[in-house]
């Protein structure tokens, strides 16, 4: 790869001579591949027992692992069971730093396609709530799919800009992640298209946008709340400058010391991940806490964290479905939106006037007098929740055929079955005399 002189000049200014030549050398390194185990579905220990891939721990992520470049995990049925997500190693550092805690209300403002939302969800373990947002309508679809595949039940997926969000949600969030749109310099090794579009004008354009986003989103963070700002770029304009402009303008924030890992270049609340110092791509993160305190904020916070009434009865049609098909009786707050039944997260979030793509766990469609369970429902279940299941071994031809939406032969009880791979749900099917009518969604078909 021939790097543009203007880009190299900017890097030269940031590094010593020796560091700079190591940085250039890193462009000749082999590509680095990594995944993160989805602990909503399987513990790291269990995954390591069944993993068909040779894995090596990523130091800064408790559930992140490198795999060998010869492997193709996204083609494995476990990927389709949502047991892991392919995520670049450095990209795991912002959520590791933010460390959402069970019960937190978290905003992931620039979320698509969802790698970091999934990581936040693993930390929350379906407690609290995640508002996961992206401004791009086109990128909402993959975000929704990744959330469904991962079995996340406590997220609202929304499609707004920072102004709309701040207008609606004042001092609402315990934690905010701004994984900002950027010039992507840290990803040049991985994605040449980012490099082709790079120019100093782009750097300037993004730095303005980042400052605008940060300036506005401040109002949405609770007093005492934490914010991580991250990019996958090297330019000072988009990193140190953005966070320093923000800190100057908003005097009520302090930096939080960043967790130290070998190779991270840390100065107080700011960290840089350089590709010649760690096994991963380029990244930047800053961690800050809002510190000011006013009497009226307490009332605001209390109002915001109202719990939903948990005894809300499910619609009769779903009661019947549970009786006939499930061992578990789900209780919670149910809502029907456009003939689709959802179970909402336990913390009440007012989404009126907001463009919402998903509200919590999509259970299924109500079609005339029938309840048709959704793929998202299947992906959020455990095998024990369902009366009839068909287990397909991960090495079988049948599981691949199922994931390719083909009809297969399978022995089991007639009726609706949850289809499993080695005990982990992958979708629905109906058995009739040893033939499985495939209900795997065409849009999820394995390629
Ligand atoms: C670096 S990517 C996010 C990657 C994502 N966090 C992940 O881990 O998969 C930046 C995202 O910001 C979105 N974006 C750009 N401007 C935005 C804005 N003003 N508000 C919200 N999202 C924005 C882009 O559409 C893009 O999907």
CSV table of C-alpha atoms and ligand atoms in Angstrom, one decimal, residues 108-116 133-136 139 160-162 179-181 209 213, ligand 1:
chain,number,residue,atom,x,y,z
A,108,UNK,CA,-24.4,4.3,22.1
A,109,UNK,CA,-24.8,7.3,19.9
A,110,UNK,CA,-23.0,6.2,16.7
A,111,UNK,CA,-23.7,2.6,16.9
A,112,UNK,CA,-24.0,0.9,13.5
A,113,UNK,CA,-23.2,-1.9,12.7
A,114,UNK,CA,-23.3,-2.6,16.4
A,115,UNK,CA,-20.0,-4.2,17.6
A,116,UNK,CA,-19.8,-1.9,20.6
A,133,UNK,CA,-28.6,5.0,17.7
A,134,UNK,CA,-27.3,5.7,14.2
A,135,UNK,CA,-28.0,8.7,12.0
A,136,UNK,CA,-27.8,6.6,8.9
A,139,UNK,CA,-27.1,1.3,8.6
A,160,UNK,CA,-31.8,10.1,15.0
A,161,UNK,CA,-29.2,12.9,15.2
A,162,UNK,CA,-27.6,14.2,18.4
A,179,UNK,CA,-17.7,6.1,18.8
A,180,UNK,CA,-17.4,9.0,16.4
A,181,UNK,CA,-17.5,9.1,12.6
A,209,UNK,CA,-18.7,17.2,13.2
A,213,UNK,CA,-21.7,16.0,18.4
B,1,LIG,C1,-17.2,4.5,13.6
B,1,LIG,S1,-18.8,4.2,13.0
B,1,LIG,C2,-19.5,3.3,14.4
B,1,LIG,C3,-19.1,1.9,14.6
B,1,LIG,C4,-19.9,1.2,15.7
B,1,LIG,N1,-19.8,1.9,17.0
B,1,LIG,C5,-19.5,-0.2,15.9
B,1,LIG,O1,-18.9,-0.5,16.9
B,1,LIG,O2,-19.9,-1.1,15.1
B,1,LIG,C6,-19.6,5.7,13.1
B,1,LIG,C7,-21.1,5.7,12.9
B,1,LIG,O3,-21.5,7.0,13.2
B,1,LIG,C8,-22.7,7.3,12.4
B,1,LIG,N2,-22.9,8.8,12.5
B,1,LIG,C9,-22.4,9.8,11.8
B,1,LIG,N3,-22.8,11.0,12.2
B,1,LIG,C10,-23.7,10.7,13.2
B,1,LIG,C11,-24.5,11.6,14.1
B,1,LIG,N4,-24.4,12.9,13.9
B,1,LIG,N5,-25.3,11.0,15.0
B,1,LIG,C12,-25.3,9.6,15.1
B,1,LIG,N6,-24.6,8.8,14.3
B,1,LIG,C13,-23.8,9.4,13.4
B,1,LIG,C14,-22.3,6.7,11.1
B,1,LIG,O4,-23.5,6.5,10.3
B,1,LIG,C15,-21.5,5.5,11.5
B,1,LIG,O5,-22.4,4.4,11.4
